[in-house]
Structure formats: structure tokens, C-alpha cells
Amino acid sequence: MNLMRRFMLALVVLLWGTTGFAQAPKATLEQARNGTASSPTSPVVFQTGNLGSSNSHYVEGMSAPYRLVLENISLGAHNVIIEWDIKNGGAHAIDYITHYDRLQPHNFSPPHAQEVVNPLNGLTGPFGGPSTFAIPAPSSAGSPVAGQPTADFNALPAGERNMTIWNGSISSLSYVNQGSLTAAQSASSISIDFTATSSTVVIAWGGHLASRLVWGDGNSAGGISGSPFHMRLLEFDGSGGNQDRSMQAAAVAPTPLADLSLVKSVSNPTPLAGSTVTFTIAVTNSGPDAATNVSVADVIPSGYTYVAGSIAGGTSRTAAAPNLTWTIASLANGATTNLTFQAVVNATGNYLNVAQVTASDQEDPDSTPNNENGAPYEDDEDDATVTPTPVADLSLLKSVDNPTANVGSTVTFTIAVTNNGPSTATNVSVGDVIPSGFTYVTGSIAGGTSRSDATAPTLTWTIASLANGASTNLTFQAVVNATGSYTNVAQVTASDQYDPDSTPNNENGAPYEDDEDDATVVPTAVADLSLVKTVNNPTANVGSTVTFTIAVTNNGPSTA
Ligand SMILES: [Ca+2]
Ligand SMILES: [Ca+2]
Ligand SMILES: [Ca+2]
Ligand SMILES: [Ca+2]
């Protein structure tokens, strides 16, 4: 090199270093690696290199994060075009683009929290913003699944359907090419118009990984043979900026899928009111994957009262009656587990008891957790109901107002009929056969809904309805006879409801059931004595003999 050339070169280097010749604009497309499932990387690291199973573990339905870093660009309007494979090797790769932050907690073993996604990581700011711009819905032609991928995209929350920019603002997003879903190999591309407010601009988005739940097994991002599939920068300000980032299918797990179903049953569909029944909730996983963190809930309706401490089954469980919940940590493909509890059947109330799956880590192909709103049920919901047999425990107490009444006096008998439930008693009949020691006082029968003394000494009452816990008094009066039987028995002779501890109309002497009772009078004898004294000759001569007669009469009623 001659002296002059050396000088010129030195001058150029000097000028470059001191006057700040503008550096060439530069665009860099990067994709994020999030580590392996057993050793996740958080925050994720943006890089230009390929994604494979050794550095990333995404799951279908999530979005892999991408960023475009633009440096040394002029302030004002710019344009870039990005492209992604919607089909690769005949399978679906990236359905559409989304917000950049759509990772989820990892539910397979080992589970871990959602990785942090920060598109500014490793970059030197300052960065203003960010601002977002809504991504237009995709409408790729020829979908074999009706409405896809538009339907899936539109089902995302609005906040997951936008593109993000720092140090600038996006003014339009429009598809250049939607691609064809019938082709074995196809891509979509979108044009991004934006205004830079700094020489460094970052744009971030996510690539939605096609799920087998939509496209079927072997047709989704995790099952592409001959992968990788790609995200590309096609153009930057109208010139070829072609950069290609690839992802191996091995970095993407198929969407985990567990078809949970639930069958509810009760130990006795026609129990006695007041009795205890056992409910069983059989939860089955029809796979194909293991189900984890399955939650099941049962809200006990008003027709039952939870038996404290009776909840059983599952890995853990809580009973805040009427709300019962279980968690099943893991349920293998094909496995069934039973969750149980006991409840007392109330006399009245709602007997329709529904249980449902409220949560699961995996997708369920035919049911949605926690959406139960009445029949028809999905397969992860079921009810059990009972038709209870009413039970009314009737009891009867008989008393007399004066147990040592005088013979001939009038006493009042009272028959107190009580319903100890739990059901309301209806059409309760009570009978009393007045024994020989008493004479019924005609017309004295009282109480009950209706009553009859037409066949006295047999008296009968009917009580149309007697509530749980209620008592009613039936009465009549009788005169105490001088002789006879003084033990007066009354009994329940009929009732519509089952009585758990007594049988109507079976009275045959003590010991009595609780629907029978007696009252006995020990009468005080009454003898109305009178005396008449007479003499045979009231005008007898002095010295003559007369005879006195004393007549004693007992006017009863007792023998004197
Ligand atoms: Ca299901
Ligand atoms: Ca459901
Ligand atoms: Ca009874
Ligand atoms: Ca009886």
C-alpha cells in the first residue's frame, strides 16, 4: 500500500469515528427460546437461531413469541412484511399471529409457572410506548374445518389479538397473502406500516401454534414430519430483507387432551324422609392423556342436610356445606375414581343434586368445566335425585284433669297428639273407647279438624294436617261412675305417613307404643247417706214400750 492510500484509509476511519457517518439501517427477526420443560428459561431469550426440543418446549394453542428489532432507521414512515408457514409437510403449523405473550403455566410433569416474555430483553433503550394495533382476522382459503382459523382467532380476547410496537406506532396491518389451507405447503404474509419515533424500533407478536384439537391428530404443529416450519421477514422498506427463523415440531407438544366424564348416583332413590343417603360421584378419564388437577364441585340442594365429616375421595377435599369440592391430583387415561358424601334427606326441599367438573389442566374434547346450567348435561356433569317417602313420627299423651275425682263428678280427658316429623302428618285419626267407669257427657267432644261421638262410647277425631313439631289437643268430658273400669286409652288409628316407631290402630294394652296412652282415675267414693228415725207410737202411755226405727238410706252413687 502506498503512502497516499494509507493516508486516505486513515482519513476514512477517522471521519467515520468522529463525524458519525450514519450506520446502515438494520432489521433483525428473532424468535424466543423458553428452555426445556424440566429446565425452563424465564424470561424467554430472543435469538435468531433455530428452536428445537433441546432449547424450547411450547404447547399447541400457545403462541411462540417473535420480535423484529429495527436499528439505525430514520424517523417517520416504514414498512415491513412478515410471513409464516400456515401449512408445512401437509400439517398445520402457525394458524395466525397474535399478541406476543400467550404462554401458559406448564401442566405436565414437571409443572412450572408461565415464562416471562419481555420483547425488550437484552436491548438498549430508551423505549417509548408500547402501543398496539389490532391484527385483522385471518381467512385462509380452503379450510377443511369450517370457520377455521377465523373462528379460533376471533375467540381470543381482544388483548390477545394485537401487535405491539415500541418507539413508534403502527398505522396499518393488512394481509399480503392468506395462503391456502388445502396446499401441503403454504404461508400467510402481512404488511406492517409503522411510524418510527426513534432510530431503534421493536415490533413483537406471537405465532399461534396449530392445535390437534382443531386440526386433528397428526395435522397440527406438534406433529409435523419433515419440520421445521418458519417465520420470515420478507421485506424491509421494499427491499429484500429475507430472514428465516425455523422451529422444529419436536419443540412443540401436542395439546394435552383428557376427556373427563362424571356419573352421579345415590344409594337409595326412595329413602325415608329423615334417613341418610350416600351420594357417589364417579369421575372417569377417557384420555388420551392423563388428567391433572381435576376439580369437582357439588352444591347440595335444600332437600338434604350434609352429614358433617362425610366427604371422602379425591386427593384433597373441602366441605363448606352446601358447597363440596374435591381435587384429583392425577387421573390416568382409562381410570375412574369415586368421590362420596352423605346427607340426611329433609322432609321438603329440592332433591336434584348436581355435580360437575369445574377445572382440569387438560383440554376436554366434548365438555367445558364449570359451565353447568341445568339439563341437558355435558358428560362432565350429572345429577342424582331422590323421591323421599314421607315420615311423620306421631305420639300421643293422654291426661285427665282430676285423677282422684269424686264418683259422680265430671272429668275432662285431654289427648295431646304431637308430630315429631320430619314430614307433615295428614289425615291423622285418633280413637278413644270410653270404659265402663265413665259415662260420656254428650256433646263434649272437641278438637281436631272433625270429630264424632255418634258411636259413643267410641269417640273419633280426624286431624287433617299436623306440621312437623306441632301438637294439638283433643278433649272430651265424662262422669265418673261408681264402678267400672277407669283406665281410658286413646290411640292413633290412622295416618297417611309412615311412622318409624309405632303402628296405628294396634293398641292391645300396655306396654304402649308412643302413639298410644292411657289416663286413669282413682275415684273417690261418694255415698249420700240419709237417716230417718221413727217411733211406732208417738203418743204412747207413760210406762209403755215403744219401738224406735232408724232408717239409713244411701243415695250413692258409691256403696256406703
Ligand atoms: Ca368430557
Ligand atoms: Ca360442563
Ligand atoms: Ca310414633
Ligand atoms: Ca300403636
PDB file of C-alpha atoms in Angstrom, residues 331-543:
ATOM      1  CA  LEU A 331     -56.247 -39.464  36.906  1.00  0.00           C
ATOM      2  CA  ALA A 332     -54.671 -41.827  34.405  1.00  0.00           C
ATOM      3  CA  ASN A 333     -56.126 -42.489  30.983  1.00  0.00           C
ATOM      4  CA  GLY A 334     -58.896 -45.048  31.497  1.00  0.00           C
ATOM      5  CA  ALA A 335     -59.073 -44.596  35.268  1.00  0.00           C
ATOM      6  CA  THR A 336     -62.147 -43.901  37.385  1.00  0.00           C
ATOM      7  CA  THR A 337     -62.238 -42.595  40.924  1.00  0.00           C
ATOM      8  CA  ASN A 338     -65.196 -42.243  43.294  1.00  0.00           C
ATOM      9  CA  LEU A 339     -65.971 -39.176  45.356  1.00  0.00           C
ATOM     10  CA  THR A 340     -68.616 -39.599  48.061  1.00  0.00           C
ATOM     11  CA  PHE A 341     -70.527 -37.836  50.787  1.00  0.00           C
ATOM     12  CA  GLN A 342     -73.561 -38.445  52.950  1.00  0.00           C
ATOM     13  CA  ALA A 343     -76.636 -36.342  53.528  1.00  0.00           C
ATOM     14  CA  VAL A 344     -79.831 -36.565  55.529  1.00  0.00           C
ATOM     15  CA  VAL A 345     -82.959 -36.401  53.392  1.00  0.00           C
ATOM     16  CA  ASN A 346     -85.040 -33.451  54.504  1.00  0.00           C
ATOM     17  CA  ALA A 347     -88.844 -33.637  54.597  1.00  0.00           C
ATOM     18  CA  THR A 348     -89.118 -30.957  51.921  1.00  0.00           C
ATOM     19  CA  GLY A 349     -86.858 -29.114  49.521  1.00  0.00           C
ATOM     20  CA  ASN A 350     -85.104 -29.551  46.213  1.00  0.00           C
ATOM     21  CA  TYR A 351     -83.817 -33.101  45.801  1.00  0.00           C
ATOM     22  CA  LEU A 352     -81.999 -32.629  42.474  1.00  0.00           C
ATOM     23  CA  ASN A 353     -78.310 -32.821  43.351  1.00  0.00           C
ATOM     24  CA  VAL A 354     -75.885 -31.935  40.544  1.00  0.00           C
ATOM     25  CA  ALA A 355     -72.124 -32.424  40.440  1.00  0.00           C
ATOM     26  CA  GLN A 356     -69.736 -31.201  37.767  1.00  0.00           C
ATOM     27  CA  VAL A 357     -66.095 -30.982  36.814  1.00  0.00           C
ATOM     28  CA  THR A 358     -65.066 -27.389  37.492  1.00  0.00           C
ATOM     29  CA  ALA A 359     -61.443 -27.430  36.351  1.00  0.00           C
ATOM     30  CA  SER A 360     -58.788 -29.554  34.695  1.00  0.00           C
ATOM     31  CA  ASP A 361     -55.331 -28.833  33.350  1.00  0.00           C
ATOM     32  CA  GLN A 362     -56.099 -30.514  30.027  1.00  0.00           C
ATOM     33  CA  GLU A 363     -58.467 -29.705  27.240  1.00  0.00           C
ATOM     34  CA  ASP A 364     -61.641 -31.782  27.177  1.00  0.00           C
ATOM     35  CA  PRO A 365     -62.830 -32.556  23.643  1.00  0.00           C
ATOM     36  CA  ASP A 366     -66.551 -32.685  24.451  1.00  0.00           C
ATOM     37  CA  SER A 367     -67.208 -30.726  27.619  1.00  0.00           C
ATOM     38  CA  THR A 368     -66.263 -27.493  29.330  1.00  0.00           C
ATOM     39  CA  PRO A 369     -65.509 -27.338  33.035  1.00  0.00           C
ATOM     40  CA  ASN A 370     -67.706 -25.250  35.324  1.00  0.00           C
ATOM     41  CA  ASN A 371     -70.446 -24.374  32.833  1.00  0.00           C
ATOM     42  CA  GLU A 372     -73.326 -26.386  34.326  1.00  0.00           C
ATOM     43  CA  ASN A 373     -76.626 -24.551  33.971  1.00  0.00           C
ATOM     44  CA  GLY A 374     -79.196 -27.339  34.050  1.00  0.00           C
ATOM     45  CA  ALA A 375     -80.040 -30.247  31.805  1.00  0.00           C
ATOM     46  CA  PRO A 376     -79.107 -31.244  29.193  1.00  0.00           C
ATOM     47  CA  TYR A 377     -75.808 -32.050  30.800  1.00  0.00           C
ATOM     48  CA  GLU A 378     -72.441 -32.437  29.162  1.00  0.00           C
ATOM     49  CA  ASP A 379     -70.621 -35.623  30.084  1.00  0.00           C
ATOM     50  CA  ASP A 380     -68.726 -33.831  32.846  1.00  0.00           C
ATOM     51  CA  GLU A 381     -71.954 -33.064  34.737  1.00  0.00           C
ATOM     52  CA  ASP A 382     -74.624 -35.305  36.216  1.00  0.00           C
ATOM     53  CA  ASP A 383     -77.381 -35.320  38.780  1.00  0.00           C
ATOM     54  CA  ALA A 384     -78.913 -37.749  41.228  1.00  0.00           C
ATOM     55  CA  THR A 385     -82.321 -37.228  42.702  1.00  0.00           C
ATOM     56  CA  VAL A 386     -84.481 -38.980  45.259  1.00  0.00           C
ATOM     57  CA  THR A 387     -88.203 -39.290  45.814  1.00  0.00           C
ATOM     58  CA  PRO A 388     -88.389 -39.427  49.579  1.00  0.00           C
ATOM     59  CA  THR A 389     -91.040 -41.393  51.452  1.00  0.00           C
ATOM     60  CA  PRO A 390     -92.664 -39.002  53.945  1.00  0.00           C
ATOM     61  CA  VAL A 391     -92.139 -39.878  57.587  1.00  0.00           C
ATOM     62  CA  ALA A 392     -94.216 -38.482  60.460  1.00  0.00           C
ATOM     63  CA  ASP A 393     -93.460 -39.763  63.939  1.00  0.00           C
ATOM     64  CA  LEU A 394     -96.762 -39.317  65.779  1.00  0.00           C
ATOM     65  CA  SER A 395     -97.011 -39.588  69.535  1.00  0.00           C
ATOM     66  CA  LEU A 396     -99.927 -39.225  71.890  1.00  0.00           C
ATOM     67  CA  LEU A 397    -100.224 -38.331  75.572  1.00  0.00           C
ATOM     68  CA  LYS A 398    -103.456 -38.726  77.471  1.00  0.00           C
ATOM     69  CA  SER A 399    -104.290 -36.942  80.715  1.00  0.00           C
ATOM     70  CA  VAL A 400    -107.265 -36.267  82.925  1.00  0.00           C
ATOM     71  CA  ASP A 401    -107.848 -33.071  84.812  1.00  0.00           C
ATOM     72  CA  ASN A 402    -108.606 -34.813  88.105  1.00  0.00           C
ATOM     73  CA  PRO A 403    -107.184 -38.281  88.615  1.00  0.00           C
ATOM     74  CA  THR A 404    -108.894 -38.651  92.001  1.00  0.00           C
ATOM     75  CA  ALA A 405    -112.248 -37.245  91.073  1.00  0.00           C
ATOM     76  CA  ASN A 406    -115.256 -37.950  93.130  1.00  0.00           C
ATOM     77  CA  VAL A 407    -117.565 -40.563  91.875  1.00  0.00           C
ATOM     78  CA  GLY A 408    -120.336 -38.784  90.072  1.00  0.00           C
ATOM     79  CA  SER A 409    -118.285 -35.791  89.172  1.00  0.00           C
ATOM     80  CA  THR A 410    -117.350 -34.767  85.645  1.00  0.00           C
ATOM     81  CA  VAL A 411    -113.753 -35.012  84.435  1.00  0.00           C
ATOM     82  CA  THR A 412    -112.108 -33.753  81.262  1.00  0.00           C
ATOM     83  CA  PHE A 413    -109.770 -36.001  79.294  1.00  0.00           C
ATOM     84  CA  THR A 414    -107.155 -34.400  77.061  1.00  0.00           C
ATOM     85  CA  ILE A 415    -105.374 -36.257  74.265  1.00  0.00           C
ATOM     86  CA  ALA A 416    -102.285 -34.349  73.090  1.00  0.00           C
ATOM     87  CA  VAL A 417    -101.183 -35.518  69.644  1.00  0.00           C
ATOM     88  CA  THR A 418     -97.677 -34.467  68.557  1.00  0.00           C
ATOM     89  CA  ASN A 419     -95.925 -34.849  65.211  1.00  0.00           C
ATOM     90  CA  ASN A 420     -92.166 -35.304  65.627  1.00  0.00           C
ATOM     91  CA  GLY A 421     -91.825 -35.271  61.840  1.00  0.00           C
ATOM     92  CA  PRO A 422     -89.833 -34.792  59.845  1.00  0.00           C
ATOM     93  CA  SER A 423     -92.725 -34.670  57.368  1.00  0.00           C
ATOM     94  CA  THR A 424     -96.105 -33.052  57.877  1.00  0.00           C
ATOM     95  CA  ALA A 425     -98.673 -35.596  59.073  1.00  0.00           C
ATOM     96  CA  THR A 426    -102.005 -35.688  57.245  1.00  0.00           C
ATOM     97  CA  ASN A 427    -105.329 -37.387  57.859  1.00  0.00           C
ATOM     98  CA  VAL A 428    -104.413 -38.450  61.359  1.00  0.00           C
ATOM     99  CA  SER A 429    -107.232 -40.378  63.071  1.00  0.00           C
ATOM    100  CA  VAL A 430    -107.425 -40.812  66.846  1.00  0.00           C
ATOM    101  CA  GLY A 431    -109.809 -43.130  68.706  1.00  0.00           C
ATOM    102  CA  ASP A 432    -110.835 -43.368  72.309  1.00  0.00           C
ATOM    103  CA  VAL A 433    -113.146 -46.065  73.675  1.00  0.00           C
ATOM    104  CA  ILE A 434    -114.546 -44.788  76.958  1.00  0.00           C
ATOM    105  CA  PRO A 435    -114.502 -47.617  79.519  1.00  0.00           C
ATOM    106  CA  SER A 436    -117.298 -48.594  81.833  1.00  0.00           C
ATOM    107  CA  GLY A 437    -116.087 -46.441  84.712  1.00  0.00           C
ATOM    108  CA  PHE A 438    -117.210 -43.323  82.891  1.00  0.00           C
ATOM    109  CA  THR A 439    -120.290 -42.020  81.226  1.00  0.00           C
ATOM    110  CA  TYR A 440    -119.633 -39.753  78.251  1.00  0.00           C
ATOM    111  CA  VAL A 441    -121.029 -36.259  78.508  1.00  0.00           C
ATOM    112  CA  THR A 442    -122.974 -35.962  75.293  1.00  0.00           C
ATOM    113  CA  GLY A 443    -121.681 -33.229  73.010  1.00  0.00           C
ATOM    114  CA  SER A 444    -118.472 -32.662  74.970  1.00  0.00           C
ATOM    115  CA  ILE A 445    -116.096 -33.946  72.266  1.00  0.00           C
ATOM    116  CA  ALA A 446    -113.791 -31.168  70.996  1.00  0.00           C
ATOM    117  CA  GLY A 447    -110.621 -30.638  68.981  1.00  0.00           C
ATOM    118  CA  GLY A 448    -109.313 -31.919  65.671  1.00  0.00           C
ATOM    119  CA  THR A 449    -110.487 -30.924  62.241  1.00  0.00           C
ATOM    120  CA  SER A 450    -113.546 -33.124  62.597  1.00  0.00           C
ATOM    121  CA  ARG A 451    -114.826 -35.402  65.344  1.00  0.00           C
ATOM    122  CA  SER A 452    -117.614 -37.865  66.069  1.00  0.00           C
ATOM    123  CA  ASP A 453    -119.339 -39.115  69.196  1.00  0.00           C
ATOM    124  CA  ALA A 454    -122.113 -40.765  67.239  1.00  0.00           C
ATOM    125  CA  THR A 455    -120.968 -44.191  68.351  1.00  0.00           C
ATOM    126  CA  ALA A 456    -120.100 -43.263  71.941  1.00  0.00           C
ATOM    127  CA  PRO A 457    -118.512 -44.728  73.999  1.00  0.00           C
ATOM    128  CA  THR A 458    -116.231 -44.863  70.953  1.00  0.00           C
ATOM    129  CA  LEU A 459    -115.024 -41.351  70.110  1.00  0.00           C
ATOM    130  CA  THR A 460    -113.083 -40.488  66.977  1.00  0.00           C
ATOM    131  CA  TRP A 461    -111.214 -37.434  65.760  1.00  0.00           C
ATOM    132  CA  THR A 462    -109.520 -36.580  62.475  1.00  0.00           C
ATOM    133  CA  ILE A 463    -106.637 -34.097  62.228  1.00  0.00           C
ATOM    134  CA  ALA A 464    -106.356 -33.003  58.591  1.00  0.00           C
ATOM    135  CA  SER A 465    -102.754 -31.764  58.867  1.00  0.00           C
ATOM    136  CA  LEU A 466    -100.210 -31.561  61.643  1.00  0.00           C
ATOM    137  CA  ALA A 467     -96.912 -29.850  60.880  1.00  0.00           C
ATOM    138  CA  ASN A 468     -93.518 -31.164  61.930  1.00  0.00           C
ATOM    139  CA  GLY A 469     -93.099 -30.255  65.606  1.00  0.00           C
ATOM    140  CA  ALA A 470     -96.751 -29.304  66.124  1.00  0.00           C
ATOM    141  CA  SER A 471     -99.131 -30.576  68.801  1.00  0.00           C
ATOM    142  CA  THR A 472    -102.906 -30.435  69.046  1.00  0.00           C
ATOM    143  CA  ASN A 473    -105.292 -31.257  71.905  1.00  0.00           C
ATOM    144  CA  LEU A 474    -108.397 -33.421  71.628  1.00  0.00           C
ATOM    145  CA  THR A 475    -110.773 -33.369  74.592  1.00  0.00           C
ATOM    146  CA  PHE A 476    -114.000 -34.768  75.948  1.00  0.00           C
ATOM    147  CA  GLN A 477    -115.799 -34.950  79.266  1.00  0.00           C
ATOM    148  CA  ALA A 478    -117.186 -37.888  81.222  1.00  0.00           C
ATOM    149  CA  VAL A 479    -118.907 -38.509  84.518  1.00  0.00           C
ATOM    150  CA  VAL A 480    -117.124 -40.840  86.915  1.00  0.00           C
ATOM    151  CA  ASN A 481    -119.230 -43.878  87.565  1.00  0.00           C
ATOM    152  CA  ALA A 482    -119.336 -45.623  90.930  1.00  0.00           C
ATOM    153  CA  THR A 483    -117.936 -48.787  89.494  1.00  0.00           C
ATOM    154  CA  GLY A 484    -116.306 -49.980  86.327  1.00  0.00           C
ATOM    155  CA  SER A 485    -113.009 -49.727  84.534  1.00  0.00           C
ATOM    156  CA  TYR A 486    -111.324 -46.350  84.956  1.00  0.00           C
ATOM    157  CA  THR A 487    -108.388 -46.808  82.586  1.00  0.00           C
ATOM    158  CA  ASN A 488    -109.107 -44.802  79.478  1.00  0.00           C
ATOM    159  CA  VAL A 489    -106.866 -45.476  76.478  1.00  0.00           C
ATOM    160  CA  ALA A 490    -106.553 -43.392  73.301  1.00  0.00           C
ATOM    161  CA  GLN A 491    -104.510 -44.215  70.203  1.00  0.00           C
ATOM    162  CA  VAL A 492    -103.672 -43.049  66.745  1.00  0.00           C
ATOM    163  CA  THR A 493    -105.727 -45.245  64.458  1.00  0.00           C
ATOM    164  CA  ALA A 494    -104.568 -43.967  61.063  1.00  0.00           C
ATOM    165  CA  SER A 495    -102.134 -41.590  59.313  1.00  0.00           C
ATOM    166  CA  ASP A 496    -101.097 -41.007  55.710  1.00  0.00           C
ATOM    167  CA  GLN A 497     -97.403 -41.107  56.591  1.00  0.00           C
ATOM    168  CA  TYR A 498     -95.035 -43.781  57.713  1.00  0.00           C
ATOM    169  CA  ASP A 499     -94.328 -43.698  61.453  1.00  0.00           C
ATOM    170  CA  PRO A 500     -90.850 -45.033  62.234  1.00  0.00           C
ATOM    171  CA  ASP A 501     -91.602 -46.247  65.774  1.00  0.00           C
ATOM    172  CA  SER A 502     -95.283 -47.022  66.055  1.00  0.00           C
ATOM    173  CA  THR A 503     -98.136 -48.596  64.157  1.00  0.00           C
ATOM    174  CA  PRO A 504    -101.600 -47.055  64.039  1.00  0.00           C
ATOM    175  CA  ASN A 505    -104.572 -48.960  65.467  1.00  0.00           C
ATOM    176  CA  ASN A 506    -102.637 -51.816  67.085  1.00  0.00           C
ATOM    177  CA  GLU A 507    -103.266 -50.983  70.732  1.00  0.00           C
ATOM    178  CA  ASN A 508    -103.645 -54.113  72.825  1.00  0.00           C
ATOM    179  CA  GLY A 509    -102.696 -52.986  76.288  1.00  0.00           C
ATOM    180  CA  ALA A 510     -99.502 -51.834  77.932  1.00  0.00           C
ATOM    181  CA  PRO A 511     -96.713 -51.525  77.085  1.00  0.00           C
ATOM    182  CA  TYR A 512     -97.843 -48.797  74.803  1.00  0.00           C
ATOM    183  CA  GLU A 513     -96.130 -47.515  71.684  1.00  0.00           C
ATOM    184  CA  ASP A 514     -95.710 -43.740  71.608  1.00  0.00           C
ATOM    185  CA  ASP A 515     -98.935 -43.322  69.636  1.00  0.00           C
ATOM    186  CA  GLU A 516    -100.990 -44.784  72.471  1.00  0.00           C
ATOM    187  CA  ASP A 517    -101.560 -43.677  76.066  1.00  0.00           C
ATOM    188  CA  ASP A 518    -103.964 -44.007  78.952  1.00  0.00           C
ATOM    189  CA  ALA A 519    -105.295 -41.904  81.766  1.00  0.00           C
ATOM    190  CA  THR A 520    -106.708 -43.499  84.875  1.00  0.00           C
ATOM    191  CA  VAL A 521    -108.981 -42.078  87.531  1.00  0.00           C
ATOM    192  CA  VAL A 522    -108.921 -43.498  91.032  1.00  0.00           C
ATOM    193  CA  PRO A 523    -112.360 -42.317  92.028  1.00  0.00           C
ATOM    194  CA  THR A 524    -113.198 -41.011  95.493  1.00  0.00           C
ATOM    195  CA  ALA A 525    -116.219 -42.906  96.632  1.00  0.00           C
ATOM    196  CA  VAL A 526    -119.281 -40.797  97.296  1.00  0.00           C
ATOM    197  CA  ALA A 527    -122.179 -42.151  99.335  1.00  0.00           C
ATOM    198  CA  ASP A 528    -125.033 -39.790 100.027  1.00  0.00           C
ATOM    199  CA  LEU A 529    -126.323 -41.205 103.314  1.00  0.00           C
ATOM    200  CA  SER A 530    -129.572 -40.073 104.931  1.00  0.00           C
ATOM    201  CA  LEU A 531    -131.213 -41.166 108.140  1.00  0.00           C
ATOM    202  CA  VAL A 532    -134.845 -41.182 109.174  1.00  0.00           C
ATOM    203  CA  LYS A 533    -135.772 -42.077 112.702  1.00  0.00           C
ATOM    204  CA  THR A 534    -139.323 -43.085 113.544  1.00  0.00           C
ATOM    205  CA  VAL A 535    -141.196 -44.392 116.572  1.00  0.00           C
ATOM    206  CA  ASN A 536    -144.055 -46.835 116.381  1.00  0.00           C
ATOM    207  CA  ASN A 537    -146.267 -44.946 118.863  1.00  0.00           C
ATOM    208  CA  PRO A 538    -145.637 -41.262 119.094  1.00  0.00           C
ATOM    209  CA  THR A 539    -148.368 -40.932 121.749  1.00  0.00           C
ATOM    210  CA  ALA A 540    -147.608 -43.917 123.886  1.00  0.00           C
ATOM    211  CA  ASN A 541    -148.589 -44.071 127.533  1.00  0.00           C
ATOM    212  CA  VAL A 542    -146.025 -43.482 130.155  1.00  0.00           C
ATOM    213  CA  GLY A 543    -144.561 -46.797 131.055  1.00  0.00           C
TER     214      GLY A 543
END
